[in-house]
Structures are given as C-alpha cells and as structure tokens.
Amino acid sequence: MSHSKAMLLASENELDLIEISPGICVIQELGKWKYDQAKKLKGQKQTVVEIKQIQIRPVTEDHDLEFKTRQAKGFLEEGHRVRLVVKFHGRELAHPGEGDKILDRMIEALDCKVDSRTSLEVSRLLRM
C-alpha cells in the first residue's frame, strides 16, 4: 500500500500510522503501541542467574585445584554465581582448617567477591 493511502486510511479511522522499521508501517493508536512495546521490553529484562557448584576435597592436589579454579573463572565470566563446596570424608572432619586454606587459595586466585561464608558446611557463594 502506498504511503498516501495508508495516511488516508489512518486518518479516517482516527488512528496513527506508525513506522516500525524502514518500509514497514502499522496503523494503530500510538499510546497502545508504546504500551505494548514497554511491556515487551519489561519481559525481556528478566535474567536468570544460575548458581554453579564446584566441589573439592581438603586433599585435592594443586593441578586439580588449578583446573577447578579455571572452571570457576569461566562460570564467573559467563555471569553465573559460583558456590565452592569442600567435602570432608571420615577423619578429614577433624581438620576443618585445611578446607579453609583451600577455599582461601581459590578465592585469592579468582579475585572475586564473597557473598556468604558458612562454617561447618564450608561452602562459599561467589560473584564477580
């Protein structure tokens, strides 16, 4: 339809001719169109932040710890939150300080903020 016919049709129906993109127009009330667009944008702004969990043990070797650190760094760069969990088995529970040392090393290597720190569970929630 030509531009002049579209303008005539819109004025006859007391509506507006709205150009959505070059060459594409809609005949609709401008206020309703703006409301619909705002509603669409509001729905798109919701982001879901996933929490990725990385489990380590107090006896984890250096190479494995470096691998887990790189993995956590990748998650943080993607915008996810990371929970670090130290799992203790058997007699390892007698030395909770070892888990703290490993977590401190990982947090220092990641260079990020710590949201919360729990004691016995020995897990920390991180975000960039």
PDB file of C-alpha atoms in Angstrom:
ATOM      1  CA  MET A   1       0.000   0.000   0.000  1.00  0.00           C
ATOM      2  CA  SER A   2       1.320   3.461  -0.779  1.00  0.00           C
ATOM      3  CA  HIS A   3       2.189   5.942   1.923  1.00  0.00           C
ATOM      4  CA  SER A   4      -0.583   8.381   0.983  1.00  0.00           C
ATOM      5  CA  LYS A   5      -3.276   5.644   1.035  1.00  0.00           C
ATOM      6  CA  ALA A   6      -2.054   4.453   4.426  1.00  0.00           C
ATOM      7  CA  MET A   7      -2.144   8.014   5.832  1.00  0.00           C
ATOM      8  CA  LEU A   8      -5.659   8.488   4.476  1.00  0.00           C
ATOM      9  CA  LEU A   9      -6.867   5.176   5.943  1.00  0.00           C
ATOM     10  CA  ALA A  10      -5.301   6.002   9.346  1.00  0.00           C
ATOM     11  CA  SER A  11      -6.871   9.468   9.472  1.00  0.00           C
ATOM     12  CA  GLU A  12     -10.311   8.092   8.508  1.00  0.00           C
ATOM     13  CA  ASN A  13     -10.208   5.642  11.436  1.00  0.00           C
ATOM     14  CA  GLU A  14      -8.685   8.247  13.795  1.00  0.00           C
ATOM     15  CA  LEU A  15      -5.577   6.111  14.288  1.00  0.00           C
ATOM     16  CA  ASP A  16      -1.861   6.754  13.822  1.00  0.00           C
ATOM     17  CA  LEU A  17       0.476   5.478  11.122  1.00  0.00           C
ATOM     18  CA  ILE A  18       3.500   4.111  12.977  1.00  0.00           C
ATOM     19  CA  GLU A  19       6.718   3.270  11.137  1.00  0.00           C
ATOM     20  CA  ILE A  20       8.185   0.195  12.827  1.00  0.00           C
ATOM     21  CA  SER A  21      11.199  -0.110  10.532  1.00  0.00           C
ATOM     22  CA  PRO A  22      12.074   1.386   7.132  1.00  0.00           C
ATOM     23  CA  GLY A  23       9.299   0.426   4.742  1.00  0.00           C
ATOM     24  CA  ILE A  24       7.125  -1.299   7.374  1.00  0.00           C
ATOM     25  CA  CYS A  25       4.257   0.649   8.963  1.00  0.00           C
ATOM     26  CA  VAL A  26       1.348  -0.194  11.243  1.00  0.00           C
ATOM     27  CA  ILE A  27      -1.976   1.579  11.623  1.00  0.00           C
ATOM     28  CA  GLN A  28      -2.645   1.636  15.350  1.00  0.00           C
ATOM     29  CA  GLU A  29      -3.147   4.037  18.239  1.00  0.00           C
ATOM     30  CA  LEU A  30       0.260   5.390  19.254  1.00  0.00           C
ATOM     31  CA  GLY A  31      -0.368   5.105  23.020  1.00  0.00           C
ATOM     32  CA  LYS A  32      -1.367   1.438  22.729  1.00  0.00           C
ATOM     33  CA  TRP A  33       1.674   0.691  20.582  1.00  0.00           C
ATOM     34  CA  LYS A  34       4.038   2.334  23.113  1.00  0.00           C
ATOM     35  CA  TYR A  35       2.387   0.411  25.959  1.00  0.00           C
ATOM     36  CA  ASP A  36       2.819  -2.898  24.108  1.00  0.00           C
ATOM     37  CA  GLN A  37       6.476  -2.111  23.370  1.00  0.00           C
ATOM     38  CA  ALA A  38       7.157  -1.231  27.018  1.00  0.00           C
ATOM     39  CA  LYS A  39       5.526  -4.487  28.095  1.00  0.00           C
ATOM     40  CA  LYS A  40       7.716  -6.478  25.697  1.00  0.00           C
ATOM     41  CA  LEU A  41      10.879  -4.773  26.968  1.00  0.00           C
ATOM     42  CA  LYS A  42       9.912  -5.344  30.574  1.00  0.00           C
ATOM     43  CA  GLY A  43       9.519  -9.068  29.915  1.00  0.00           C
ATOM     44  CA  GLN A  44      12.902  -9.252  28.203  1.00  0.00           C
ATOM     45  CA  LYS A  45      14.853  -7.678  31.069  1.00  0.00           C
ATOM     46  CA  GLN A  46      14.414 -10.684  33.340  1.00  0.00           C
ATOM     47  CA  THR A  47      17.647 -12.575  33.647  1.00  0.00           C
ATOM     48  CA  VAL A  48      18.066 -15.899  35.348  1.00  0.00           C
ATOM     49  CA  VAL A  49      21.291 -16.212  37.297  1.00  0.00           C
ATOM     50  CA  GLU A  50      22.372 -19.776  37.740  1.00  0.00           C
ATOM     51  CA  ILE A  51      24.457 -20.936  40.664  1.00  0.00           C
ATOM     52  CA  LYS A  52      27.192 -23.299  39.564  1.00  0.00           C
ATOM     53  CA  GLN A  53      28.652 -25.528  42.246  1.00  0.00           C
ATOM     54  CA  ILE A  54      32.243 -26.710  42.368  1.00  0.00           C
ATOM     55  CA  GLN A  55      33.146 -29.431  44.838  1.00  0.00           C
ATOM     56  CA  ILE A  56      36.634 -30.014  46.155  1.00  0.00           C
ATOM     57  CA  ARG A  57      38.149 -32.057  48.951  1.00  0.00           C
ATOM     58  CA  PRO A  58      40.751 -30.983  51.507  1.00  0.00           C
ATOM     59  CA  VAL A  59      43.237 -33.387  49.913  1.00  0.00           C
ATOM     60  CA  THR A  60      42.797 -32.037  46.361  1.00  0.00           C
ATOM     61  CA  GLU A  61      46.125 -31.751  44.548  1.00  0.00           C
ATOM     62  CA  ASP A  62      47.456 -28.477  43.098  1.00  0.00           C
ATOM     63  CA  HIS A  63      46.840 -29.357  39.438  1.00  0.00           C
ATOM     64  CA  ASP A  64      43.236 -30.350  40.112  1.00  0.00           C
ATOM     65  CA  LEU A  65      42.758 -27.184  42.149  1.00  0.00           C
ATOM     66  CA  GLU A  66      44.072 -25.089  39.231  1.00  0.00           C
ATOM     67  CA  PHE A  67      41.644 -26.852  36.892  1.00  0.00           C
ATOM     68  CA  LYS A  68      38.708 -26.171  39.234  1.00  0.00           C
ATOM     69  CA  THR A  69      39.814 -22.532  39.537  1.00  0.00           C
ATOM     70  CA  ARG A  70      39.855 -22.113  35.739  1.00  0.00           C
ATOM     71  CA  GLN A  71      36.427 -23.719  35.573  1.00  0.00           C
ATOM     72  CA  ALA A  72      35.056 -21.345  38.232  1.00  0.00           C
ATOM     73  CA  LYS A  73      36.618 -18.358  36.445  1.00  0.00           C
ATOM     74  CA  GLY A  74      34.824 -19.368  33.250  1.00  0.00           C
ATOM     75  CA  PHE A  75      31.496 -19.590  35.072  1.00  0.00           C
ATOM     76  CA  LEU A  76      32.021 -16.153  36.636  1.00  0.00           C
ATOM     77  CA  GLU A  77      32.885 -14.608  33.263  1.00  0.00           C
ATOM     78  CA  GLU A  78      29.654 -16.018  31.821  1.00  0.00           C
ATOM     79  CA  GLY A  79      27.751 -14.191  34.557  1.00  0.00           C
ATOM     80  CA  HIS A  80      26.913 -17.157  36.768  1.00  0.00           C
ATOM     81  CA  ARG A  81      27.403 -17.303  40.502  1.00  0.00           C
ATOM     82  CA  VAL A  82      29.701 -19.991  41.870  1.00  0.00           C
ATOM     83  CA  ARG A  83      29.360 -21.969  45.079  1.00  0.00           C
ATOM     84  CA  LEU A  84      32.530 -23.619  46.339  1.00  0.00           C
ATOM     85  CA  VAL A  85      31.966 -26.678  48.493  1.00  0.00           C
ATOM     86  CA  VAL A  86      34.628 -28.576  50.405  1.00  0.00           C
ATOM     87  CA  LYS A  87      33.527 -32.129  51.115  1.00  0.00           C
ATOM     88  CA  PHE A  88      35.031 -33.849  54.080  1.00  0.00           C
ATOM     89  CA  HIS A  89      35.101 -37.615  54.488  1.00  0.00           C
ATOM     90  CA  GLY A  90      35.713 -39.513  57.711  1.00  0.00           C
ATOM     91  CA  ARG A  91      38.669 -38.250  59.705  1.00  0.00           C
ATOM     92  CA  GLU A  92      39.078 -35.193  57.493  1.00  0.00           C
ATOM     93  CA  LEU A  93      36.338 -33.570  59.622  1.00  0.00           C
ATOM     94  CA  ALA A  94      38.876 -33.265  62.440  1.00  0.00           C
ATOM     95  CA  HIS A  95      40.808 -30.662  60.378  1.00  0.00           C
ATOM     96  CA  PRO A  96      38.352 -28.081  59.047  1.00  0.00           C
ATOM     97  CA  GLY A  97      41.213 -25.581  58.735  1.00  0.00           C
ATOM     98  CA  GLU A  98      42.525 -27.479  55.706  1.00  0.00           C
ATOM     99  CA  GLY A  99      39.277 -26.767  53.868  1.00  0.00           C
ATOM    100  CA  ASP A 100      39.535 -23.079  54.752  1.00  0.00           C
ATOM    101  CA  LYS A 101      43.073 -22.951  53.376  1.00  0.00           C
ATOM    102  CA  ILE A 102      41.983 -24.464  50.062  1.00  0.00           C
ATOM    103  CA  LEU A 103      38.994 -22.113  49.781  1.00  0.00           C
ATOM    104  CA  ASP A 104      41.168 -19.111  50.575  1.00  0.00           C
ATOM    105  CA  ARG A 105      43.618 -20.139  47.831  1.00  0.00           C
ATOM    106  CA  MET A 106      40.817 -20.485  45.292  1.00  0.00           C
ATOM    107  CA  ILE A 107      39.200 -17.172  46.253  1.00  0.00           C
ATOM    108  CA  GLU A 108      42.551 -15.413  46.022  1.00  0.00           C
ATOM    109  CA  ALA A 109      43.166 -16.924  42.571  1.00  0.00           C
ATOM    110  CA  LEU A 110      39.665 -15.985  41.374  1.00  0.00           C
ATOM    111  CA  ASP A 111      39.913 -12.401  42.684  1.00  0.00           C
ATOM    112  CA  CYS A 112      36.164 -12.018  43.278  1.00  0.00           C
ATOM    113  CA  LYS A 113      33.663 -11.020  45.942  1.00  0.00           C
ATOM    114  CA  VAL A 114      32.448 -13.486  48.562  1.00  0.00           C
ATOM    115  CA  ASP A 115      28.715 -13.241  49.249  1.00  0.00           C
ATOM    116  CA  SER A 116      28.450 -15.509  52.236  1.00  0.00           C
ATOM    117  CA  ARG A 117      30.629 -17.750  54.309  1.00  0.00           C
ATOM    118  CA  THR A 118      29.309 -20.687  56.278  1.00  0.00           C
ATOM    119  CA  SER A 119      31.204 -22.501  58.968  1.00  0.00           C
ATOM    120  CA  LEU A 120      30.544 -26.229  59.166  1.00  0.00           C
ATOM    121  CA  GLU A 121      29.199 -26.614  55.663  1.00  0.00           C
ATOM    122  CA  VAL A 122      32.357 -24.860  54.381  1.00  0.00           C
ATOM    123  CA  SER A 123      30.816 -23.509  51.202  1.00  0.00           C
ATOM    124  CA  ARG A 124      31.068 -20.003  49.855  1.00  0.00           C
ATOM    125  CA  LEU A 125      28.972 -18.208  47.302  1.00  0.00           C
ATOM    126  CA  LEU A 126      30.951 -16.040  44.870  1.00  0.00           C
ATOM    127  CA  ARG A 127      30.089 -13.482  42.234  1.00  0.00           C
ATOM    128  CA  MET A 128      32.108 -11.228  40.018  1.00  0.00           C
TER     129      MET A 128
END
